[in-house]
PDB file of C-alpha atoms in Angstrom:
ATOM      1  CA  MET C  98       1.549  46.005   9.024  1.00 41.00           C
ATOM      2  CA  SER C  99       3.612  48.154  11.346  1.00 42.00           C
ATOM      3  CA  GLU C 100       2.015  51.563  12.531  1.00 39.00           C
ATOM      4  CA  ASN C 101       4.703  53.705  10.861  1.00 40.00           C
ATOM      5  CA  LYS C 102       4.341  51.875   7.540  1.00 39.00           C
ATOM      6  CA  LEU C 103       0.562  52.732   8.025  1.00 36.00           C
ATOM      7  CA  ILE C 104       0.942  56.334   8.642  1.00 35.00           C
ATOM      8  CA  LEU C 105       3.254  56.916   5.706  1.00 36.00           C
ATOM      9  CA  ASN C 106       0.515  54.631   3.429  1.00 46.00           C
ATOM     10  CA  GLU C 107      -1.992  56.820   4.643  1.00 46.00           C
ATOM     11  CA  LYS C 108       0.178  60.083   3.756  1.00 47.00           C
ATOM     12  CA  THR C 109       0.960  59.029   0.605  1.00 50.00           C
ATOM     13  CA  LYS C 110      -2.691  58.144  -0.228  1.00 54.00           C
ATOM     14  CA  LEU C 111      -3.874  61.550   0.952  1.00 49.00           C
ATOM     15  CA  LEU C 112      -1.053  62.968  -1.539  1.00 63.00           C
ATOM     16  CA  THR C 113      -2.259  61.095  -4.296  1.00 68.00           C
ATOM     17  CA  GLU C 114      -5.594  62.335  -3.856  1.00 72.00           C
ATOM     18  CA  ASP C 115      -4.689  65.939  -3.479  1.00 71.00           C
ATOM     19  CA  VAL C 116      -2.184  65.583  -6.229  1.00 71.00           C
ATOM     20  CA  LEU C 117      -5.211  63.765  -8.634  1.00 71.00           C
ATOM     21  CA  ASP C 118      -7.655  66.429  -7.356  1.00 75.00           C
ATOM     22  CA  TYR C 119      -5.358  69.139  -8.738  1.00 71.00           C
ATOM     23  CA  LEU C 120      -4.897  67.411 -11.912  1.00 70.00           C
ATOM     24  CA  ASP C 121      -8.569  67.078 -12.579  1.00 72.00           C
ATOM     25  CA  LYS C 122      -9.188  70.731 -12.006  1.00 71.00           C
ATOM     26  CA  ASN C 123      -6.167  71.583 -14.025  1.00 67.00           C
ATOM     27  CA  SER C 124      -6.707  68.961 -16.737  1.00 74.00           C
ATOM     28  CA  ASN C 125      -5.962  71.265 -19.928  1.00 85.00           C
ATOM     29  CA  PRO C 126      -2.264  71.305 -19.652  1.00 85.00           C
ATOM     30  CA  LEU C 127      -2.198  67.329 -19.076  1.00 86.00           C
ATOM     31  CA  ASP C 128      -4.231  66.729 -21.683  1.00 89.00           C
ATOM     32  CA  ILE C 129      -1.994  68.466 -23.863  1.00 92.00           C
ATOM     33  CA  MET C 130       0.799  66.612 -22.334  1.00 93.00           C
ATOM     34  CA  TYR C 131      -0.544  63.339 -22.894  1.00 95.00           C
ATOM     35  CA  SER C 132      -1.391  64.222 -26.725  1.00 96.00           C
ATOM     36  CA  TYR C 133       2.362  64.600 -27.137  1.00 97.00           C
ATOM     37  CA  TYR C 134       3.402  61.534 -25.692  1.00 97.00           C
ATOM     38  CA  GLU C 135       0.364  60.188 -28.149  1.00 97.00           C
ATOM     39  CA  CYS C 136       2.145  61.391 -31.074  1.00 97.00           C
ATOM     40  CA  ALA C 137       5.770  60.102 -29.563  1.00 98.00           C
ATOM     41  CA  ILE C 138       4.487  56.326 -29.525  1.00 98.00           C
ATOM     42  CA  MET C 139       2.972  56.777 -33.205  1.00 97.00           C
ATOM     43  CA  GLU C 140       6.381  58.060 -34.160  1.00 97.00           C
ATOM     44  CA  VAL C 141       8.556  55.219 -32.505  1.00 98.00           C
ATOM     45  CA  GLU C 142       5.613  52.655 -33.830  1.00 98.00           C
ATOM     46  CA  THR C 143       6.265  53.640 -37.377  1.00 97.00           C
ATOM     47  CA  LYS C 144       9.771  53.746 -37.094  1.00 97.00           C
ATOM     48  CA  PHE C 145       9.754  49.932 -35.980  1.00 97.00           C
ATOM     49  CA  ASN C 146       6.737  49.072 -38.456  1.00 97.00           C
ATOM     50  CA  VAL C 147       9.175  50.397 -41.399  1.00 96.00           C
ATOM     51  CA  LEU C 148      12.259  48.437 -40.008  1.00 95.00           C
ATOM     52  CA  ASN C 149      10.250  45.193 -39.806  1.00 95.00           C
ATOM     53  CA  ARG C 150       8.967  45.637 -43.344  1.00 94.00           C
ATOM     54  CA  GLN C 151      12.865  46.492 -44.628  1.00 92.00           C
ATOM     55  CA  LEU C 152      14.371  43.504 -42.570  1.00 89.00           C
ATOM     56  CA  SER C 153      11.832  40.980 -43.776  1.00 87.00           C
ATOM     57  CA  VAL C 154      12.991  41.431 -47.211  1.00 85.00           C
ATOM     58  CA  TYR C 155      16.515  41.069 -46.243  1.00 80.00           C
ATOM     59  CA  TYR C 156      16.148  38.183 -43.819  1.00 74.00           C
ATOM     60  CA  ASP C 157      13.409  36.447 -45.310  1.00 75.00           C
ATOM     61  CA  HIS C 158      11.247  36.741 -41.893  1.00 82.00           C
ATOM     62  CA  ASN C 159       9.592  39.580 -40.302  1.00 89.00           C
ATOM     63  CA  PRO C 160      11.681  40.082 -36.886  1.00 93.00           C
ATOM     64  CA  ILE C 161       8.510  41.784 -35.167  1.00 96.00           C
ATOM     65  CA  GLU C 162       5.780  39.439 -33.905  1.00 95.00           C
ATOM     66  CA  SER C 163       4.041  42.275 -32.320  1.00 96.00           C
ATOM     67  CA  ILE C 164       3.955  46.105 -31.162  1.00 97.00           C
ATOM     68  CA  SER C 165       1.926  47.259 -28.223  1.00 97.00           C
ATOM     69  CA  SER C 166       2.309  50.962 -26.464  1.00 97.00           C
ATOM     70  CA  ARG C 167       0.763  52.513 -23.475  1.00 96.00           C
ATOM     71  CA  ILE C 168       0.803  55.519 -21.528  1.00 96.00           C
ATOM     72  CA  LYS C 169       0.936  55.849 -17.809  1.00 94.00           C
ATOM     73  CA  SER C 170      -2.667  56.411 -16.271  1.00 91.00           C
ATOM     74  CA  LYS C 171      -2.969  59.568 -13.855  1.00 86.00           C
ATOM     75  CA  ASN C 172      -2.830  57.175 -10.804  1.00 85.00           C
ATOM     76  CA  SER C 173       0.606  55.618 -11.932  1.00 89.00           C
ATOM     77  CA  LEU C 174       1.748  59.053 -12.910  1.00 90.00           C
ATOM     78  CA  VAL C 175       1.187  60.716  -9.403  1.00 86.00           C
ATOM     79  CA  ARG C 176       2.774  57.725  -7.776  1.00 87.00           C
ATOM     80  CA  LYS C 177       5.876  58.043  -9.837  1.00 90.00           C
ATOM     81  CA  MET C 178       5.905  61.587  -9.033  1.00 87.00           C
ATOM     82  CA  LEU C 179       5.751  60.738  -5.305  1.00 86.00           C
ATOM     83  CA  LYS C 180       8.204  58.490  -5.387  1.00 89.00           C
ATOM     84  CA  LEU C 181      10.862  60.656  -7.395  1.00 91.00           C
ATOM     85  CA  ASN C 182       9.750  63.937  -5.581  1.00 89.00           C
ATOM     86  CA  VAL C 183       8.825  65.890  -8.904  1.00 88.00           C
ATOM     87  CA  LYS C 184       7.073  68.767  -8.658  1.00 84.00           C
ATOM     88  CA  LEU C 185       3.557  69.431  -9.899  1.00 81.00           C
ATOM     89  CA  ASP C 186       4.831  71.233 -13.199  1.00 83.00           C
ATOM     90  CA  ILE C 187       4.536  69.763 -16.271  1.00 86.00           C
ATOM     91  CA  PRO C 188       8.014  70.595 -17.807  1.00 90.00           C
ATOM     92  CA  ASP C 189       9.651  68.887 -14.570  1.00 91.00           C
ATOM     93  CA  ILE C 190       7.098  66.180 -14.995  1.00 91.00           C
ATOM     94  CA  MET C 191       8.409  65.607 -18.570  1.00 94.00           C
ATOM     95  CA  GLU C 192      12.025  66.245 -17.732  1.00 94.00           C
ATOM     96  CA  ASN C 193      12.066  63.768 -14.662  1.00 95.00           C
ATOM     97  CA  ILE C 194       9.807  60.774 -15.764  1.00 95.00           C
ATOM     98  CA  ASN C 195      11.068  58.692 -18.535  1.00 96.00           C
ATOM     99  CA  ASP C 196       8.497  56.451 -18.855  1.00 95.00           C
ATOM    100  CA  ILE C 197       5.518  58.095 -19.415  1.00 97.00           C
ATOM    101  CA  ALA C 198       5.107  56.582 -23.064  1.00 98.00           C
ATOM    102  CA  GLY C 199       6.022  52.960 -23.659  1.00 98.00           C
ATOM    103  CA  VAL C 200       6.363  50.895 -26.765  1.00 98.00           C
ATOM    104  CA  ARG C 201       6.895  46.995 -26.511  1.00 98.00           C
ATOM    105  CA  VAL C 202       8.399  45.205 -29.416  1.00 98.00           C
ATOM    106  CA  VAL C 203       8.290  41.611 -29.374  1.00 98.00           C
ATOM    107  CA  CYS C 204      10.476  39.689 -31.280  1.00 96.00           C
ATOM    108  CA  SER C 205      10.825  36.214 -32.891  1.00 93.00           C
ATOM    109  CA  PHE C 206      14.471  35.656 -31.918  1.00 94.00           C
ATOM    110  CA  VAL C 207      17.051  37.461 -29.516  1.00 95.00           C
ATOM    111  CA  GLU C 208      19.471  38.114 -32.457  1.00 93.00           C
ATOM    112  CA  ASP C 209      16.261  40.044 -33.918  1.00 94.00           C
ATOM    113  CA  ILE C 210      16.171  42.474 -30.763  1.00 96.00           C
ATOM    114  CA  TYR C 211      19.990  43.435 -31.141  1.00 96.00           C
ATOM    115  CA  GLU C 212      19.490  44.055 -35.017  1.00 93.00           C
ATOM    116  CA  LEU C 213      16.269  45.954 -34.634  1.00 95.00           C
ATOM    117  CA  GLU C 214      18.066  48.009 -31.612  1.00 97.00           C
ATOM    118  CA  LYS C 215      21.072  48.659 -33.815  1.00 96.00           C
ATOM    119  CA  SER C 216      19.022  50.107 -37.072  1.00 95.00           C
ATOM    120  CA  PHE C 217      16.955  51.914 -34.875  1.00 97.00           C
ATOM    121  CA  LEU C 218      19.347  53.817 -32.670  1.00 97.00           C
ATOM    122  CA  SER C 219      21.169  54.451 -36.093  1.00 97.00           C
ATOM    123  CA  GLN C 220      18.777  57.014 -37.365  1.00 97.00           C
ATOM    124  CA  ASP C 221      19.665  60.138 -37.110  1.00 96.00           C
ATOM    125  CA  ASP C 222      16.671  61.604 -35.203  1.00 96.00           C
ATOM    126  CA  VAL C 223      16.659  59.139 -32.366  1.00 98.00           C
ATOM    127  CA  LYS C 224      18.392  59.931 -29.410  1.00 98.00           C
ATOM    128  CA  LEU C 225      19.385  57.563 -26.874  1.00 98.00           C
ATOM    129  CA  ILE C 226      19.252  58.369 -23.291  1.00 97.00           C
ATOM    130  CA  GLN C 227      19.692  55.210 -20.975  1.00 97.00           C
ATOM    131  CA  ARG C 228      19.790  51.567 -21.998  1.00 98.00           C
ATOM    132  CA  LYS C 229      19.423  48.339 -19.711  1.00 98.00           C
ATOM    133  CA  ASP C 230      20.103  45.287 -21.162  1.00 98.00           C
ATOM    134  CA  TYR C 231      18.213  42.787 -18.626  1.00 97.00           C
ATOM    135  CA  ILE C 232      18.948  39.961 -21.397  1.00 96.00           C
ATOM    136  CA  ALA C 233      22.390  39.722 -21.095  1.00 95.00           C
ATOM    137  CA  ASN C 234      21.864  40.603 -17.540  1.00 96.00           C
ATOM    138  CA  PRO C 235      18.798  39.531 -16.064  1.00 95.00           C
ATOM    139  CA  LYS C 236      16.996  40.969 -12.919  1.00 94.00           C
ATOM    140  CA  GLU C 237      17.051  38.830  -9.804  1.00 92.00           C
ATOM    141  CA  SER C 238      13.393  37.571 -10.493  1.00 90.00           C
ATOM    142  CA  GLY C 239      14.516  36.411 -13.899  1.00 93.00           C
ATOM    143  CA  TYR C 240      13.420  38.823 -15.708  1.00 95.00           C
ATOM    144  CA  ARG C 241      14.714  39.605 -19.388  1.00 96.00           C
ATOM    145  CA  SER C 242      14.195  42.173 -21.480  1.00 97.00           C
ATOM    146  CA  LEU C 243      16.385  45.060 -23.534  1.00 98.00           C
ATOM    147  CA  HIS C 244      15.006  48.717 -22.078  1.00 98.00           C
ATOM    148  CA  LEU C 245      15.548  51.818 -24.175  1.00 98.00           C
ATOM    149  CA  ILE C 246      14.893  55.193 -22.954  1.00 98.00           C
ATOM    150  CA  VAL C 247      15.405  57.611 -26.300  1.00 98.00           C
ATOM    151  CA  GLU C 248      14.109  60.991 -27.475  1.00 98.00           C
ATOM    152  CA  VAL C 249      12.512  61.321 -30.764  1.00 98.00           C
ATOM    153  CA  PRO C 250      11.009  64.175 -32.354  1.00 97.00           C
ATOM    154  CA  ILE C 251       7.390  65.099 -33.356  1.00 96.00           C
ATOM    155  CA  PHE C 252       6.259  67.665 -35.158  1.00 94.00           C
ATOM    156  CA  LEU C 253       3.486  70.058 -34.269  1.00 92.00           C
ATOM    157  CA  LYS C 254       1.506  72.974 -35.936  1.00 88.00           C
ATOM    158  CA  ASP C 255       4.235  75.439 -35.234  1.00 88.00           C
ATOM    159  CA  GLU C 256       6.932  73.197 -33.483  1.00 91.00           C
ATOM    160  CA  LYS C 257       9.232  70.297 -32.923  1.00 94.00           C
ATOM    161  CA  LYS C 258       9.476  68.824 -29.604  1.00 95.00           C
ATOM    162  CA  MET C 259      11.747  66.272 -28.666  1.00 96.00           C
ATOM    163  CA  MET C 260       9.828  63.398 -26.490  1.00 97.00           C
ATOM    164  CA  ARG C 261      10.722  60.635 -24.575  1.00 97.00           C
ATOM    165  CA  VAL C 262       9.605  57.036 -24.911  1.00 98.00           C
ATOM    166  CA  GLU C 263      10.686  53.915 -22.954  1.00 98.00           C
ATOM    167  CA  VAL C 264      11.085  50.888 -25.396  1.00 98.00           C
ATOM    168  CA  GLN C 265      10.589  47.490 -24.272  1.00 98.00           C
ATOM    169  CA  MET C 266      12.234  44.619 -26.619  1.00 98.00           C
ATOM    170  CA  ARG C 267      11.964  40.942 -25.970  1.00 97.00           C
ATOM    171  CA  THR C 268      11.054  37.820 -27.500  1.00 97.00           C
ATOM    172  CA  ILE C 269       7.959  35.836 -27.415  1.00 96.00           C
ATOM    173  CA  ALA C 270       8.772  33.481 -24.745  1.00 95.00           C
ATOM    174  CA  MET C 271      10.354  36.518 -22.704  1.00 96.00           C
ATOM    175  CA  ASP C 272       7.293  38.486 -23.124  1.00 95.00           C
ATOM    176  CA  PHE C 273       5.075  35.235 -22.108  1.00 94.00           C
ATOM    177  CA  TRP C 274       7.131  34.893 -18.799  1.00 94.00           C
ATOM    178  CA  ALA C 275       6.774  38.348 -18.073  1.00 93.00           C
ATOM    179  CA  SER C 276       2.971  38.871 -18.398  1.00 90.00           C
ATOM    180  CA  LEU C 277       2.166  35.401 -16.357  1.00 87.00           C
ATOM    181  CA  GLU C 278       4.658  36.748 -13.832  1.00 87.00           C
ATOM    182  CA  HIS C 279       3.134  39.720 -13.279  1.00 82.00           C
ATOM    183  CA  LYS C 280      -0.312  38.041 -12.822  1.00 79.00           C
ATOM    184  CA  ILE C 281       1.261  35.531 -10.323  1.00 76.00           C
ATOM    185  CA  ARG C 282       3.267  37.673  -8.273  1.00 68.00           C
ATOM    186  CA  TYR C 283       1.069  40.327  -7.088  1.00 67.00           C
ATOM    187  CA  LYS C 284      -1.629  38.133  -5.898  1.00 62.00           C
ATOM    188  CA  LYS C 285      -2.542  39.299  -2.672  1.00 59.00           C
ATOM    189  CA  ASN C 286      -2.948  37.326   0.832  1.00 68.00           C
ATOM    190  CA  LEU C 287      -0.307  35.111   0.115  1.00 67.00           C
ATOM    191  CA  GLN C 288       2.366  33.737   2.876  1.00 72.00           C
ATOM    192  CA  GLU C 289       5.808  34.684   2.870  1.00 72.00           C
ATOM    193  CA  ALA C 290       6.737  30.973   2.370  1.00 76.00           C
ATOM    194  CA  ASP C 291       4.711  30.562  -0.641  1.00 74.00           C
ATOM    195  CA  LEU C 292       5.933  33.942  -1.872  1.00 75.00           C
ATOM    196  CA  LEU C 293       9.521  32.425  -1.867  1.00 79.00           C
ATOM    197  CA  GLU C 294       8.810  29.235  -3.366  1.00 84.00           C
ATOM    198  CA  ILE C 295       6.443  30.908  -6.012  1.00 84.00           C
ATOM    199  CA  SER C 296       9.831  33.610  -6.591  1.00 84.00           C
ATOM    200  CA  ASN C 297      12.222  30.298  -7.214  1.00 88.00           C
ATOM    201  CA  ASP C 298       9.739  28.534  -9.414  1.00 90.00           C
ATOM    202  CA  LEU C 299       9.523  31.606 -11.472  1.00 90.00           C
ATOM    203  CA  LYS C 300      13.172  31.942 -11.563  1.00 92.00           C
ATOM    204  CA  ASP C 301      13.502  28.385 -13.074  1.00 94.00           C
ATOM    205  CA  CYS C 302      10.562  28.978 -15.443  1.00 93.00           C
ATOM    206  CA  ALA C 303      12.452  31.946 -16.723  1.00 94.00           C
ATOM    207  CA  GLU C 304      15.655  29.975 -17.407  1.00 94.00           C
ATOM    208  CA  GLN C 305      13.689  27.307 -19.250  1.00 94.00           C
ATOM    209  CA  ALA C 306      12.240  30.162 -21.320  1.00 94.00           C
ATOM    210  CA  HIS C 307      15.563  31.452 -22.012  1.00 94.00           C
ATOM    211  CA  GLN C 308      16.816  28.031 -22.944  1.00 95.00           C
ATOM    212  CA  LEU C 309      13.809  27.725 -25.519  1.00 94.00           C
ATOM    213  CA  ASP C 310      14.981  30.828 -26.711  1.00 94.00           C
ATOM    214  CA  MET C 311      18.504  29.866 -27.741  1.00 94.00           C
ATOM    215  CA  LYS C 312      17.343  26.543 -28.947  1.00 94.00           C
ATOM    216  CA  MET C 313      14.718  28.156 -31.270  1.00 93.00           C
ATOM    217  CA  GLN C 314      17.340  30.760 -32.444  1.00 92.00           C
ATOM    218  CA  ASP C 315      19.766  27.875 -33.054  1.00 93.00           C
ATOM    219  CA  ILE C 316      17.270  25.722 -35.126  1.00 92.00           C
ATOM    220  CA  HIS C 317      16.462  28.866 -37.318  1.00 87.00           C
ATOM    221  CA  ALA C 318      20.120  29.824 -37.803  1.00 87.00           C
ATOM    222  CA  LYS C 319      20.753  26.073 -39.292  1.00 88.00           C
ATOM    223  CA  ILE C 320      17.726  26.374 -41.671  1.00 85.00           C
ATOM    224  CA  VAL C 321      18.961  29.692 -42.880  1.00 80.00           C
ATOM    225  CA  ASN C 322      22.596  28.423 -43.353  1.00 82.00           C
ATOM    226  CA  ALA C 323      21.270  25.549 -45.483  1.00 79.00           C
ATOM    227  CA  LYS C 324      19.339  27.515 -47.413  1.00 71.00           C
ATOM    228  CA  HIS C 325      22.265  29.738 -48.695  1.00 66.00           C
ATOM    229  CA  SER C 326      24.283  26.579 -48.949  1.00 65.00           C
ATOM    230  CA  ALA C 327      21.714  24.947 -51.040  1.00 55.00           C
ATOM    231  CA  PRO C 328      23.237  23.659 -54.493  1.00 57.00           C
ATOM    232  CA  PRO C 329      22.214  24.788 -57.836  1.00 52.00           C
ATOM    233  CA  ASN C 330      19.905  22.096 -58.837  1.00 54.00           C
ATOM    234  CA  SER C 331      18.141  22.628 -55.440  1.00 52.00           C
ATOM    235  CA  PHE C 332      14.268  22.587 -55.831  1.00 50.00           C
ATOM    236  CA  SER C 333      14.185  26.972 -55.160  1.00 53.00           C
ATOM    237  CA  GLU C 334      16.455  27.110 -58.352  1.00 56.00           C
ATOM    238  CA  ILE C 335      14.710  24.472 -60.302  1.00 50.00           C
ATOM    239  CA  ILE C 336      11.327  26.689 -59.914  1.00 49.00           C
ATOM    240  CA  LYS C 337      13.800  29.774 -60.753  1.00 55.00           C
ATOM    241  CA  ASN C 338      15.089  28.007 -64.098  1.00 58.00           C
ATOM    242  CA  ARG C 339      11.628  27.015 -65.007  1.00 56.00           C
ATOM    243  CA  LEU C 340      10.132  30.774 -64.478  1.00 61.00           C
ATOM    244  CA  SER C 341      13.250  32.358 -66.537  1.00 62.00           C
ATOM    245  CA  ASN C 342      12.689  29.477 -69.521  1.00 60.00           C
ATOM    246  CA  ARG C 343       8.976  30.418 -69.696  1.00 58.00           C
ATOM    247  CA  ALA C 344       9.731  34.320 -69.699  1.00 58.00           C
ATOM    248  CA  LYS C 345      12.289  33.610 -72.724  1.00 59.00           C
ATOM    249  CA  GLY C 346       9.846  31.362 -74.601  1.00 55.00           C
TER     250      GLY C 346
END
């Protein structure tokens, strides 16, 4: 490590410690801010749970496999503040840092992601701030996911507040790859040559995961089309007729 980089790291460390010390001594405003983001997460999760239930009736499968959430830790928040040169001020933090609250929606198929996105953003109390489609345009690393920054209302005792939440939408294969990539890539004490080889291997794995997604979606589409084109005397139709006859009898 160069001397300049060492000095910079030490300076950042001292700044981080100063900010954390200040936040610890003035924790009440920060606790209030965090509670707002917790409420915003609940709001977004509820919206997706409702959509999942409704779309499961329309399409005969649940488009959402899982929903998870997180709020940035104080350490992560301070590092982001220093990186973006954000003032130590609650309104400034909320205005300039968009991913304090995050919700991850893992879907069955790629087409489910875009269908859910369309339904979610069409709600009149959801405002889109930013959209990054890393599915259509993957990152250099091979990472794929749809990222949305949205504003949603939370209703407090005496006021309504608009809160920003980052929503990440990905398939099971994308989520599996991203989780393992994070664990592998940030292993310490790896040589540069090893890192390059690992990066290339991870790209290959990302492409294989994408191909798997496309193949599974094609298989699902064939099943759906076959079901809709089934003849009147199909097994399901026979069962319906028998139940109908029993009701009449």
